[in-house]
Amino acid sequence: MIRLDAVGLHYVQGAGPGPEVLRDLTFVIPEGGFRWLLGPSGAGKSSLLRLLHLAVLPTSGRLSLLDVDVGATGRHNLALLRRRIGMVFQDFRLLPHLTAFDNVALPLRLAGQPEAQVRAHVTEMLHWVQLGRKLEARPAQLSGGEQQRVAVARAVVGRPHILLADEPTGNLDEVQSERLMLLFKEMNRLGTTVIVATHNEALVQRHPGQSLRLEHGRLVDHD
Amino acid sequence: MTRARDDLGLGRALGERMLPLVVAAMSFLAALALAGSVGAAALAQRWQEGAASVLTVQVPHPATPAGDQPGQTRVERVLAILRGTPGIAGARPLSEAELAELLRPWLGSGAGRLALPLPAVVEVHLSGAGPDIAALGPRLEAAAPGATPESHGVWVRRLSALARSLEACAWVALALVAGIAAAMIAIATRSGLAVRRDAIEIVHGLGATDGIIAGRFAARATRMTASGASLGALAALPVLLVLADLAAPFAAVGAQPANPGLWFTALPLPLWIALAGLPLVAALIGWGTTQVTVRRWLRQLP
């Protein structure tokens, strides 16, 4: 369950508060829900995803993720909460000095999973995104699409309760995009709450679903 | 089984490779300061134990009858007065052989054959606070004109004060070295954090706790400072051995003779323990400083 109650966000700029990027957001996404996150560039989609990933905390209002009131929780518990949220970044955010395998293994290792289990899960996941032969490649040796698939694998390998994706198909061809949507839908069917931000109208039309539409940091449509 | 992982790419930072060398230099200085401290403490103790409780009285013309008791020789009378004075545990005239040994550096081994009128020297052992020297002087003078009590106490107190001051200076130097080392480690850590900001943000986003991130940095700092400090302590060792060799003639007076075959006995045991402790203390400083620095830095992330 994701619950926002009059949530606002402005980044700090110098000594004072910067412009408000999200304003008065109030909505609820039930557990196992699926939402497209739509809106023009600069509408605040990435900021909302950062907020839901706890990379930033709301500057006003109340945010509750997986029944945890974020504003009333300590640092340690926020870190544990992040382990239950998978995120696919638009710019992938892979660690350049680690191999594809080690990048995908990172969430499992941080969670302290036994190495044998890590090996099995990561290998399976990378095979699924068709990178089974590039386990030892570093991000710089991979194409944009391949890096995106590593980022997806890293986001879902820990079976997160919430999956956030920022333009996850931006570097993928149609076939790969369809495969990715199948993965997201399958995870959603198994109970993961999924939010996908995209500009790809064709993708949205092929996979109709409920959507959140942002404009100028405000929610203009929530169906 | 957990292999040490380098998720944050800590092994690739060039700037921090200087850290072990800096720590080695600090540890070298710390070893010298420790040697100064241990040496000064040992000297102070030796002087206090050995000489503080001793007073010597020179008696010129010892065989001449005493001034106030003509029935006794001057040296007998001086001994009687000393033994009857409160604060004196015992008085003993040095034998001719001991006297000759004392004078040998000045008169050569033939001192006894010279027809010099040698004074008698009485060694007095004090107890408690010692006698009232000011009152003792005139009584000795009356019995044996020219008899002068020579208190080592004043000199010993001065030398001890000097030694204690040197010891205190050594400790101040040690504290400074530790403080500078901590500051250097903090600076190196902060630059390391700034360089890896992206990687830390990614790992933080994947759910790494502050403890995990600080632990990675601290483990590396612990290894670097421990190895640097070992290097510094090892480099200081030959210097300390040479210093100990130079100091041996002073330290060995009245003590057991140094055995040149056993080089490890050349340094006192406390110094060996302190040298062995250097890498441990350095590692502790490295670990603690890094933990605090990283955890403070992480506060800028939610």
Short mmCIF file of C-alpha atoms in Angstrom, two decimals:
data_model
loop_
_atom_site.label_atom_id
_atom_site.label_comp_id
_atom_site.label_asym_id
_atom_site.label_seq_id
_atom_site.Cartn_x
_atom_site.Cartn_y
_atom_site.Cartn_z
CA MET A 1 0.00 0.00 0.00
CA ILE A 2 1.22 3.43 -0.97
CA ARG A 3 -0.53 6.38 0.65
CA LEU A 4 0.20 10.06 0.05
CA ASP A 5 -1.54 12.71 2.05
CA ALA A 6 -1.04 16.31 0.83
CA VAL A 7 2.60 15.52 0.03
CA GLY A 8 4.81 18.34 -1.20
CA LEU A 9 8.48 18.34 -2.14
CA HIS A 10 10.93 21.11 -2.76
CA TYR A 11 14.65 20.61 -3.11
CA VAL A 12 17.02 22.70 -1.05
CA GLN A 13 18.76 25.39 -3.08
CA GLY A 14 21.66 27.11 -1.37
CA ALA A 15 20.55 28.09 2.11
CA GLY A 16 16.83 28.34 1.46
CA PRO A 17 14.15 26.15 -0.10
CA GLY A 18 14.17 25.83 -3.88
CA PRO A 19 11.10 25.73 -6.14
CA GLU A 20 8.40 23.26 -5.22
CA VAL A 21 8.54 20.28 -7.59
CA LEU A 22 5.60 18.33 -6.16
CA ARG A 23 2.51 19.94 -4.67
CA ASP A 24 -0.33 18.65 -2.59
CA LEU A 25 -0.29 15.06 -3.84
CA THR A 26 -2.99 12.88 -2.33
CA PHE A 27 -3.63 9.35 -3.59
CA VAL A 28 -3.63 5.73 -2.55
CA ILE A 29 -2.35 2.74 -4.49
CA PRO A 30 -3.48 -0.53 -2.94
CA GLU A 31 -1.14 -3.45 -2.51
CA GLY A 32 -0.70 -5.28 -5.81
CA GLY A 33 -1.88 -2.26 -7.82
CA PHE A 34 -0.49 -1.19 -11.20
CA ARG A 35 -0.21 2.45 -12.30
CA TRP A 36 1.19 4.20 -15.31
CA LEU A 37 2.82 7.47 -14.30
CA LEU A 38 2.23 9.93 -17.14
CA GLY A 39 2.82 13.57 -17.88
CA PRO A 40 5.07 15.87 -19.88
CA SER A 41 8.79 16.26 -19.19
CA GLY A 42 9.40 18.29 -16.07
CA ALA A 43 5.99 17.48 -14.63
CA GLY A 44 7.61 15.82 -11.60
CA LYS A 45 7.41 12.13 -12.56
CA SER A 46 11.04 11.43 -11.67
CA SER A 47 10.70 13.41 -8.44
CA LEU A 48 7.66 11.39 -7.44
CA LEU A 49 9.55 8.15 -8.14
CA ARG A 50 12.53 9.44 -6.09
CA LEU A 51 10.11 10.18 -3.30
CA LEU A 52 8.54 6.73 -3.46
CA HIS A 53 12.06 5.23 -3.51
CA LEU A 54 12.94 7.27 -0.40
CA ALA A 55 15.84 8.96 -2.17
CA VAL A 56 14.21 12.17 -0.90
CA LEU A 57 11.73 12.67 1.90
CA PRO A 58 8.58 14.81 1.61
CA THR A 59 9.02 18.38 2.78
CA SER A 60 5.32 18.55 3.65
CA GLY A 61 2.43 16.15 4.03
CA ARG A 62 2.50 12.51 4.99
CA LEU A 63 3.90 9.55 3.05
CA SER A 64 3.25 5.99 4.02
CA LEU A 65 4.83 3.00 2.23
CA LEU A 66 4.09 -0.65 3.01
CA ASP A 67 2.33 0.45 6.21
CA VAL A 68 5.37 2.43 7.38
CA ASP A 69 4.88 6.13 8.12
CA VAL A 70 8.04 7.44 6.49
CA GLY A 71 8.19 10.68 8.47
CA ALA A 72 8.09 8.86 11.79
CA THR A 73 10.72 6.21 10.99
CA GLY A 74 14.41 6.12 11.87
CA ARG A 75 17.28 5.91 9.38
CA HIS A 76 17.90 2.24 9.92
CA ASN A 77 14.29 1.29 9.23
CA LEU A 78 14.22 3.52 6.15
CA ALA A 79 17.19 1.53 4.81
CA LEU A 80 15.36 -1.73 5.49
CA LEU A 81 12.26 -0.31 3.80
CA ARG A 82 14.33 0.57 0.68
CA ARG A 83 15.26 -3.12 0.36
CA ARG A 84 11.59 -3.88 -0.29
CA ILE A 85 11.40 -1.31 -3.10
CA GLY A 86 12.95 -2.00 -6.51
CA MET A 87 13.80 0.90 -8.79
CA VAL A 88 14.75 1.03 -12.47
CA PHE A 89 16.44 4.37 -13.14
CA GLN A 90 16.22 6.19 -16.43
CA ASP A 91 20.03 6.48 -16.42
CA PHE A 92 20.39 2.89 -15.08
CA ARG A 93 22.71 3.90 -12.21
CA LEU A 94 24.87 0.79 -12.42
CA LEU A 95 28.14 0.67 -10.53
CA PRO A 96 30.79 1.00 -13.26
CA HIS A 97 33.50 -0.98 -11.46
CA LEU A 98 31.32 -4.04 -10.90
CA THR A 99 30.39 -6.75 -13.40
CA ALA A 100 26.78 -7.26 -14.53
CA PHE A 101 26.61 -10.19 -12.13
CA ASP A 102 27.89 -8.20 -9.14
CA ASN A 103 25.60 -5.26 -9.93
CA VAL A 104 22.55 -7.52 -9.92
CA ALA A 105 23.83 -9.38 -6.83
CA LEU A 106 24.17 -6.15 -4.84
CA PRO A 107 20.64 -5.96 -3.34
CA LEU A 108 20.77 -9.61 -2.28
CA ARG A 109 24.21 -9.27 -0.74
CA LEU A 110 23.23 -6.10 1.10
CA ALA A 111 20.28 -8.04 2.51
CA GLY A 112 22.75 -10.67 3.72
CA GLN A 113 21.54 -13.58 1.59
CA PRO A 114 23.79 -16.68 1.47
CA GLU A 115 26.19 -16.60 -1.47
CA ALA A 116 24.91 -19.85 -3.03
CA GLN A 117 21.39 -18.42 -3.13
CA VAL A 118 22.71 -15.12 -4.53
CA ARG A 119 24.52 -16.98 -7.31
CA ALA A 120 21.43 -18.98 -8.26
CA HIS A 121 19.02 -16.02 -8.26
CA VAL A 122 21.34 -13.64 -10.10
CA THR A 123 22.29 -16.16 -12.79
CA GLU A 124 18.63 -17.01 -13.38
CA MET A 125 17.64 -13.35 -13.51
CA LEU A 126 20.39 -12.41 -15.97
CA HIS A 127 19.48 -15.35 -18.19
CA TRP A 128 15.89 -14.19 -18.16
CA VAL A 129 16.89 -10.75 -19.43
CA GLN A 130 18.99 -12.57 -22.04
CA LEU A 131 22.33 -11.53 -20.61
CA GLY A 132 23.36 -15.03 -19.52
CA ARG A 133 26.52 -14.76 -21.61
CA LYS A 134 27.52 -11.35 -20.25
CA LEU A 135 27.65 -12.09 -16.54
CA GLU A 136 31.23 -10.86 -16.24
CA ALA A 137 30.88 -7.80 -18.48
CA ARG A 138 31.19 -4.36 -16.93
CA PRO A 139 28.57 -1.70 -17.75
CA ALA A 140 30.97 0.12 -20.11
CA GLN A 141 31.20 -3.05 -22.21
CA LEU A 142 27.40 -3.28 -22.58
CA SER A 143 25.07 -1.45 -24.98
CA GLY A 144 22.44 0.95 -23.65
CA GLY A 145 19.73 -1.68 -23.99
CA GLU A 146 21.86 -4.27 -22.22
CA GLN A 147 22.60 -1.87 -19.37
CA GLN A 148 18.89 -1.17 -19.06
CA ARG A 149 18.21 -4.89 -18.76
CA VAL A 150 20.89 -5.21 -16.05
CA ALA A 151 19.18 -2.34 -14.22
CA VAL A 152 15.83 -4.12 -14.51
CA ALA A 153 17.36 -7.38 -13.29
CA ARG A 154 18.85 -5.57 -10.28
CA ALA A 155 15.50 -3.95 -9.46
CA VAL A 156 13.49 -7.17 -9.49
CA VAL A 157 15.99 -9.80 -8.29
CA GLY A 158 15.09 -9.17 -4.64
CA ARG A 159 11.35 -9.75 -5.32
CA PRO A 160 10.43 -6.24 -4.14
CA HIS A 161 7.01 -5.35 -2.74
CA ILE A 162 7.03 -2.15 -4.75
CA LEU A 163 8.60 -1.81 -8.20
CA LEU A 164 9.26 1.64 -9.61
CA ALA A 165 10.46 2.15 -13.17
CA ASP A 166 11.48 5.41 -14.82
CA GLU A 167 11.26 5.11 -18.64
CA PRO A 168 12.32 1.45 -18.47
CA THR A 169 11.84 0.87 -22.19
CA GLY A 170 13.66 3.98 -23.35
CA ASN A 171 16.61 2.01 -24.74
CA LEU A 172 14.82 -1.19 -25.69
CA ASP A 173 13.42 -2.33 -29.01
CA GLU A 174 9.79 -3.35 -29.28
CA VAL A 175 10.42 -7.03 -28.63
CA GLN A 176 12.48 -6.32 -25.54
CA SER A 177 9.92 -3.76 -24.36
CA GLU A 178 7.15 -6.34 -24.63
CA ARG A 179 9.24 -8.88 -22.71
CA LEU A 180 9.82 -6.30 -20.00
CA MET A 181 6.11 -5.48 -19.74
CA LEU A 182 5.38 -9.19 -19.42
CA LEU A 183 7.86 -9.36 -16.52
CA PHE A 184 6.28 -6.35 -14.81
CA LYS A 185 2.79 -7.76 -15.28
CA GLU A 186 3.84 -11.14 -13.97
CA MET A 187 5.38 -9.53 -10.88
CA ASN A 188 2.22 -7.46 -10.46
CA ARG A 189 0.13 -10.61 -10.70
CA LEU A 190 2.27 -12.12 -7.93
CA GLY A 191 1.48 -9.17 -5.66
CA THR A 192 4.08 -6.50 -6.37
CA THR A 193 2.80 -2.94 -6.61
CA VAL A 194 4.16 -1.58 -9.91
CA ILE A 195 4.50 2.04 -11.04
CA VAL A 196 5.93 2.74 -14.48
CA ALA A 197 6.71 6.27 -15.65
CA THR A 198 6.81 6.57 -19.43
CA HIS A 199 6.36 8.78 -22.48
CA ASN A 200 5.74 5.75 -24.66
CA GLU A 201 2.04 6.18 -25.55
CA ALA A 202 2.06 3.09 -27.75
CA LEU A 203 3.19 0.98 -24.83
CA VAL A 204 0.43 2.40 -22.64
CA GLN A 205 -2.16 1.68 -25.32
CA ARG A 206 -1.00 -1.91 -25.74
CA HIS A 207 -1.15 -2.42 -21.97
CA PRO A 208 -4.07 -0.37 -20.74
CA GLY A 209 -4.15 0.24 -17.00
CA GLN A 210 -4.87 2.84 -14.37
CA SER A 211 -2.71 5.91 -14.48
CA LEU A 212 -1.49 8.89 -12.46
CA ARG A 213 -1.06 12.00 -14.59
CA LEU A 214 1.16 14.83 -13.33
CA GLU A 215 1.44 18.38 -14.58
CA HIS A 216 3.56 21.08 -12.94
CA GLY A 217 4.02 18.90 -9.90
CA ARG A 218 0.29 18.40 -9.37
CA LEU A 219 -1.86 15.38 -9.84
CA VAL A 220 -4.31 16.24 -12.63
CA ASP A 221 -5.81 12.85 -13.23
CA HIS A 222 -6.05 9.70 -11.16
CA ASP A 223 -8.24 6.93 -12.51
CA MET B 1 31.77 -17.47 4.17
CA THR B 2 31.81 -13.82 3.20
CA ARG B 3 34.45 -12.60 0.82
CA ALA B 4 35.37 -8.96 1.45
CA ARG B 5 33.51 -7.06 -1.24
CA ASP B 6 34.44 -3.79 -2.80
CA ASP B 7 30.97 -2.58 -3.80
CA LEU B 8 32.04 1.01 -3.38
CA GLY B 9 35.20 0.76 -5.46
CA LEU B 10 37.36 1.74 -2.50
CA GLY B 11 40.37 -0.07 -3.90
CA ARG B 12 40.59 2.28 -6.85
CA ALA B 13 41.15 5.58 -5.10
CA LEU B 14 44.62 6.82 -5.84
CA GLY B 15 44.61 9.63 -3.31
CA GLU B 16 44.13 7.32 -0.38
CA ARG B 17 47.14 5.21 -1.23
CA MET B 18 49.18 7.91 0.49
CA LEU B 19 47.43 7.17 3.76
CA PRO B 20 49.52 4.15 4.83
CA LEU B 21 52.70 6.17 4.20
CA VAL B 22 51.42 9.10 6.23
CA VAL B 23 50.40 6.74 9.02
CA ALA B 24 53.83 5.07 8.81
CA ALA B 25 55.51 8.45 9.32
CA MET B 26 53.19 9.22 12.23
CA SER B 27 53.87 5.84 13.75
CA PHE B 28 57.63 6.39 13.40
CA LEU B 29 57.28 9.66 15.35
CA ALA B 30 55.06 7.94 17.90
CA ALA B 31 57.69 5.23 18.39
CA LEU B 32 60.34 7.88 19.09
CA ALA B 33 58.02 9.66 21.51
CA LEU B 34 57.24 6.37 23.24
CA ALA B 35 60.94 5.61 23.56
CA GLY B 36 61.46 9.09 25.03
CA SER B 37 58.64 8.57 27.45
CA VAL B 38 59.76 5.10 28.56
CA GLY B 39 63.40 6.23 28.79
CA ALA B 40 62.61 9.35 30.79
CA ALA B 41 60.38 7.41 33.15
CA ALA B 42 63.07 4.77 33.71
CA LEU B 43 65.74 7.41 34.38
CA ALA B 44 63.51 9.30 36.78
CA GLN B 45 62.73 6.15 38.68
CA ARG B 46 66.35 5.03 38.81
CA TRP B 47 67.55 8.39 40.08
CA GLN B 48 64.86 8.55 42.69
CA GLU B 49 65.34 5.02 43.93
CA GLY B 50 69.14 5.02 43.83
CA ALA B 51 70.29 8.43 44.80
CA ALA B 52 67.46 10.20 46.58
CA SER B 53 68.01 8.29 49.79
CA VAL B 54 71.76 8.81 49.87
CA LEU B 55 73.80 11.63 51.44
CA THR B 56 77.56 11.73 51.51
CA VAL B 57 79.69 13.44 54.11
CA GLN B 58 83.32 14.22 53.42
CA VAL B 59 85.55 14.26 56.49
CA PRO B 60 88.97 15.91 55.96
CA HIS B 61 91.79 14.62 58.16
CA PRO B 62 89.72 11.72 59.40
CA ALA B 63 92.31 10.35 61.84
CA THR B 64 92.74 13.65 63.74
CA PRO B 65 91.00 13.77 67.14
CA ALA B 66 87.53 15.23 66.99
CA GLY B 67 87.00 18.88 67.89
CA ASP B 68 84.30 18.32 70.47
CA GLN B 69 85.27 14.82 71.74
CA PRO B 70 89.07 14.53 71.77
CA GLY B 71 88.82 10.84 72.71
CA GLN B 72 87.48 9.96 69.25
CA THR B 73 88.86 10.48 65.78
CA ARG B 74 86.96 12.86 63.58
CA VAL B 75 85.51 10.15 61.37
CA GLU B 76 84.37 8.12 64.41
CA ARG B 77 82.72 11.20 65.87
CA VAL B 78 80.99 12.06 62.58
CA LEU B 79 79.68 8.50 62.33
CA ALA B 80 78.40 8.67 65.92
CA ILE B 81 76.62 12.00 65.31
CA LEU B 82 75.08 10.75 62.05
CA ARG B 83 73.87 7.49 63.56
CA GLY B 84 72.26 9.42 66.41
CA THR B 85 70.37 11.78 64.12
CA PRO B 86 66.71 11.14 63.39
CA GLY B 87 65.94 10.60 59.71
CA ILE B 88 69.13 8.63 59.12
CA ALA B 89 68.86 4.89 58.64
CA GLY B 90 72.58 4.16 58.62
CA ALA B 91 76.02 5.58 58.00
CA ARG B 92 79.01 3.68 56.63
CA PRO B 93 82.50 4.90 55.79
CA LEU B 94 83.62 3.92 52.32
CA SER B 95 86.59 1.52 52.31
CA GLU B 96 89.86 2.59 50.76
CA ALA B 97 89.19 0.37 47.77
CA GLU B 98 85.81 2.02 47.17
CA LEU B 99 87.39 5.42 47.55
CA ALA B 100 90.14 4.54 45.10
CA GLU B 101 87.46 3.36 42.63
CA LEU B 102 85.60 6.66 43.00
CA LEU B 103 88.76 8.67 42.42
CA ARG B 104 90.18 6.54 39.67
CA PRO B 105 88.74 8.59 36.82
CA TRP B 106 90.50 11.65 38.18
CA LEU B 107 93.67 10.31 39.79
CA GLY B 108 94.22 7.08 37.91
CA SER B 109 94.60 3.65 39.48
CA GLY B 110 97.61 4.75 41.52
CA ALA B 111 95.63 7.13 43.70
CA GLY B 112 96.38 5.10 46.81
CA ARG B 113 100.12 5.43 46.29
CA LEU B 114 100.01 9.21 46.10
CA ALA B 115 100.82 10.87 49.35
CA LEU B 116 97.64 12.91 49.21
CA PRO B 117 95.73 13.54 52.39
CA LEU B 118 92.48 11.89 51.28
CA PRO B 119 89.32 12.71 53.19
CA ALA B 120 87.10 9.95 54.48
CA VAL B 121 83.79 9.64 52.73
CA VAL B 122 80.77 8.50 54.72
CA GLU B 123 77.78 7.18 52.85
CA VAL B 124 74.57 7.99 54.69
CA HIS B 125 71.28 6.23 53.98
CA LEU B 126 68.24 8.29 54.79
CA SER B 127 64.88 7.22 55.97
CA GLY B 128 61.60 9.00 55.62
CA ALA B 129 61.92 12.70 54.95
CA GLY B 130 65.61 12.64 55.92
CA PRO B 131 67.47 14.68 58.55
CA ASP B 132 67.41 18.42 59.05
CA ILE B 133 70.52 19.24 57.01
CA ALA B 134 70.65 22.84 58.25
CA ALA B 135 70.91 21.69 61.88
CA LEU B 136 73.24 18.81 61.08
CA GLY B 137 75.83 20.99 59.36
CA PRO B 138 77.07 22.99 62.39
CA ARG B 139 77.24 19.86 64.58
CA LEU B 140 79.43 18.09 62.03
CA GLU B 141 81.53 21.24 61.59
CA ALA B 142 82.16 21.35 65.36
CA ALA B 143 83.26 17.73 65.45
CA ALA B 144 85.29 17.77 62.25
CA PRO B 145 86.02 21.17 60.75
CA GLY B 146 85.47 21.07 57.01
CA ALA B 147 83.05 18.10 57.16
CA THR B 148 80.34 18.88 54.62
CA PRO B 149 77.17 16.93 54.15
CA GLU B 150 76.42 16.76 50.48
CA SER B 151 72.81 16.06 49.74
CA HIS B 152 72.07 14.42 46.41
CA GLY B 153 68.43 14.96 47.09
CA VAL B 154 68.30 18.44 45.60
CA TRP B 155 69.97 17.30 42.40
CA VAL B 156 67.96 14.17 42.22
CA ARG B 157 64.79 16.18 42.65
CA ARG B 158 65.87 18.53 39.87
CA LEU B 159 66.86 15.69 37.59
CA SER B 160 63.65 13.84 38.37
CA ALA B 161 61.62 16.94 37.63
CA LEU B 162 63.48 17.22 34.33
CA ALA B 163 62.88 13.58 33.53
CA ARG B 164 59.19 13.87 34.44
CA SER B 165 58.87 16.95 32.24
CA LEU B 166 60.50 15.08 29.37
CA GLU B 167 58.08 12.23 29.96
CA ALA B 168 55.14 14.64 29.92
CA CYS B 169 56.45 16.21 26.70
CA ALA B 170 56.66 12.76 25.15
CA TRP B 171 53.04 12.09 26.06
CA VAL B 172 51.96 15.44 24.63
CA ALA B 173 53.86 14.57 21.44
CA LEU B 174 52.10 11.20 21.32
CA ALA B 175 48.70 12.81 21.78
CA LEU B 176 49.50 15.31 19.01
CA VAL B 177 50.63 12.55 16.67
CA ALA B 178 47.42 10.64 17.35
CA GLY B 179 45.34 13.77 16.79
CA ILE B 180 47.10 14.64 13.54
CA ALA B 181 46.74 11.05 12.34
CA ALA B 182 43.02 11.15 13.10
CA ALA B 183 42.68 14.45 11.24
CA MET B 184 44.55 13.07 8.21
CA ILE B 185 42.36 9.96 8.19
CA ALA B 186 39.23 12.10 8.41
CA ILE B 187 40.38 14.26 5.48
CA ALA B 188 41.27 11.22 3.37
CA THR B 189 37.92 9.64 4.21
CA ARG B 190 35.99 12.77 3.28
CA SER B 191 37.75 13.05 -0.07
CA GLY B 192 37.08 9.34 -0.62
CA LEU B 193 33.40 9.90 0.14
CA ALA B 194 33.18 12.86 -2.24
CA VAL B 195 34.80 10.88 -5.06
CA ARG B 196 32.39 7.96 -4.57
CA ARG B 197 29.27 9.97 -4.00
CA ASP B 198 27.41 8.31 -6.92
CA ALA B 199 28.32 4.79 -5.85
CA ILE B 200 27.32 5.51 -2.25
CA GLU B 201 23.98 6.97 -3.35
CA ILE B 202 23.29 3.87 -5.45
CA VAL B 203 24.17 1.47 -2.66
CA HIS B 204 22.22 3.60 -0.18
CA GLY B 205 19.23 3.43 -2.54
CA LEU B 206 19.47 -0.34 -2.64
CA GLY B 207 18.99 -0.43 1.13
CA ALA B 208 22.51 -0.30 2.54
CA THR B 209 22.38 0.87 6.14
CA ASP B 210 24.77 3.51 7.47
CA GLY B 211 26.46 0.70 9.39
CA ILE B 212 27.19 -1.27 6.21
CA ILE B 213 28.61 1.71 4.33
CA ALA B 214 30.64 3.00 7.30
CA GLY B 215 31.82 -0.56 7.94
CA ARG B 216 33.21 -0.90 4.39
CA PHE B 217 35.16 2.33 4.72
CA ALA B 218 36.30 1.55 8.27
CA ALA B 219 37.50 -1.96 7.40
CA ARG B 220 39.69 -0.52 4.68
CA ALA B 221 40.99 2.29 6.91
CA THR B 222 41.77 -0.26 9.63
CA ARG B 223 43.84 -2.35 7.23
CA MET B 224 45.67 0.69 5.87
CA THR B 225 46.46 2.24 9.25
CA ALA B 226 47.53 -1.07 10.81
CA SER B 227 49.91 -1.83 7.94
CA GLY B 228 51.19 1.75 7.88
CA ALA B 229 51.80 1.75 11.62
CA SER B 230 53.59 -1.61 11.46
CA LEU B 231 55.83 -0.20 8.77
CA GLY B 232 56.57 2.90 10.87
CA ALA B 233 57.28 0.90 14.03
CA LEU B 234 59.62 -1.42 12.11
CA ALA B 235 61.43 1.56 10.60
CA ALA B 236 61.85 3.09 14.06
CA LEU B 237 63.34 -0.09 15.51
CA PRO B 238 66.93 0.30 14.25
CA VAL B 239 66.89 3.95 15.35
CA LEU B 240 65.75 2.96 18.83
CA LEU B 241 68.38 0.21 19.05
CA VAL B 242 71.13 2.69 18.17
CA LEU B 243 69.76 5.17 20.74
CA ALA B 244 69.60 2.42 23.36
CA ASP B 245 73.19 1.52 22.57
CA LEU B 246 74.23 5.17 23.04
CA ALA B 247 72.25 5.43 26.29
CA ALA B 248 73.50 2.13 27.71
CA PRO B 249 76.56 3.56 29.57
CA PHE B 250 74.27 5.97 31.47
CA ALA B 251 71.47 3.56 32.13
CA ALA B 252 73.69 0.66 33.12
CA VAL B 253 75.41 2.42 36.08
CA GLY B 254 74.58 0.29 39.07
CA ALA B 255 72.30 -1.88 36.93
CA GLN B 256 72.93 -5.23 35.36
CA PRO B 257 75.43 -4.97 32.52
CA ALA B 258 73.90 -4.98 29.05
CA ASN B 259 74.43 -8.18 27.16
CA PRO B 260 75.61 -7.22 23.69
CA GLY B 261 74.70 -10.65 22.29
CA LEU B 262 71.03 -10.28 23.11
CA TRP B 263 69.87 -7.30 21.10
CA PHE B 264 66.26 -7.64 22.22
CA THR B 265 67.28 -6.95 25.81
CA ALA B 266 68.66 -3.62 24.63
CA LEU B 267 65.18 -2.08 24.78
CA PRO B 268 63.11 -2.22 27.97
CA LEU B 269 60.12 -4.53 27.97
CA PRO B 270 57.54 -1.70 28.23
CA LEU B 271 58.92 -0.23 25.02
CA TRP B 272 58.60 -3.56 23.19
CA ILE B 273 54.99 -3.78 24.36
CA ALA B 274 54.34 -0.18 23.30
CA LEU B 275 55.88 -0.80 19.86
CA ALA B 276 53.77 -3.90 19.36
CA GLY B 277 50.73 -1.90 20.47
CA LEU B 278 51.32 0.86 17.90
CA PRO B 279 49.60 -0.91 14.97
CA LEU B 280 46.70 -1.85 17.25
CA VAL B 281 46.21 1.71 18.48
CA ALA B 282 46.62 3.06 14.93
CA ALA B 283 44.03 0.58 13.66
CA LEU B 284 41.66 1.65 16.42
CA ILE B 285 42.12 5.33 15.55
CA GLY B 286 41.63 4.53 11.85
CA TRP B 287 38.49 2.52 12.48
CA GLY B 288 36.92 4.98 14.90
CA THR B 289 37.73 8.11 12.89
CA THR B 290 36.37 6.57 9.69
CA GLN B 291 33.18 5.34 11.34
CA VAL B 292 32.43 8.78 12.75
CA THR B 293 33.37 10.61 9.52
CA VAL B 294 31.31 8.36 7.22
CA ARG B 295 28.25 8.27 9.48
CA ARG B 296 28.29 12.06 9.76
CA TRP B 297 28.63 12.43 5.98
CA LEU B 298 25.76 10.00 5.36
CA ARG B 299 23.41 12.32 7.27
CA GLN B 300 23.05 14.34 4.07
CA LEU B 301 21.24 11.36 2.54
CA PRO B 302 17.75 10.56 3.87
#
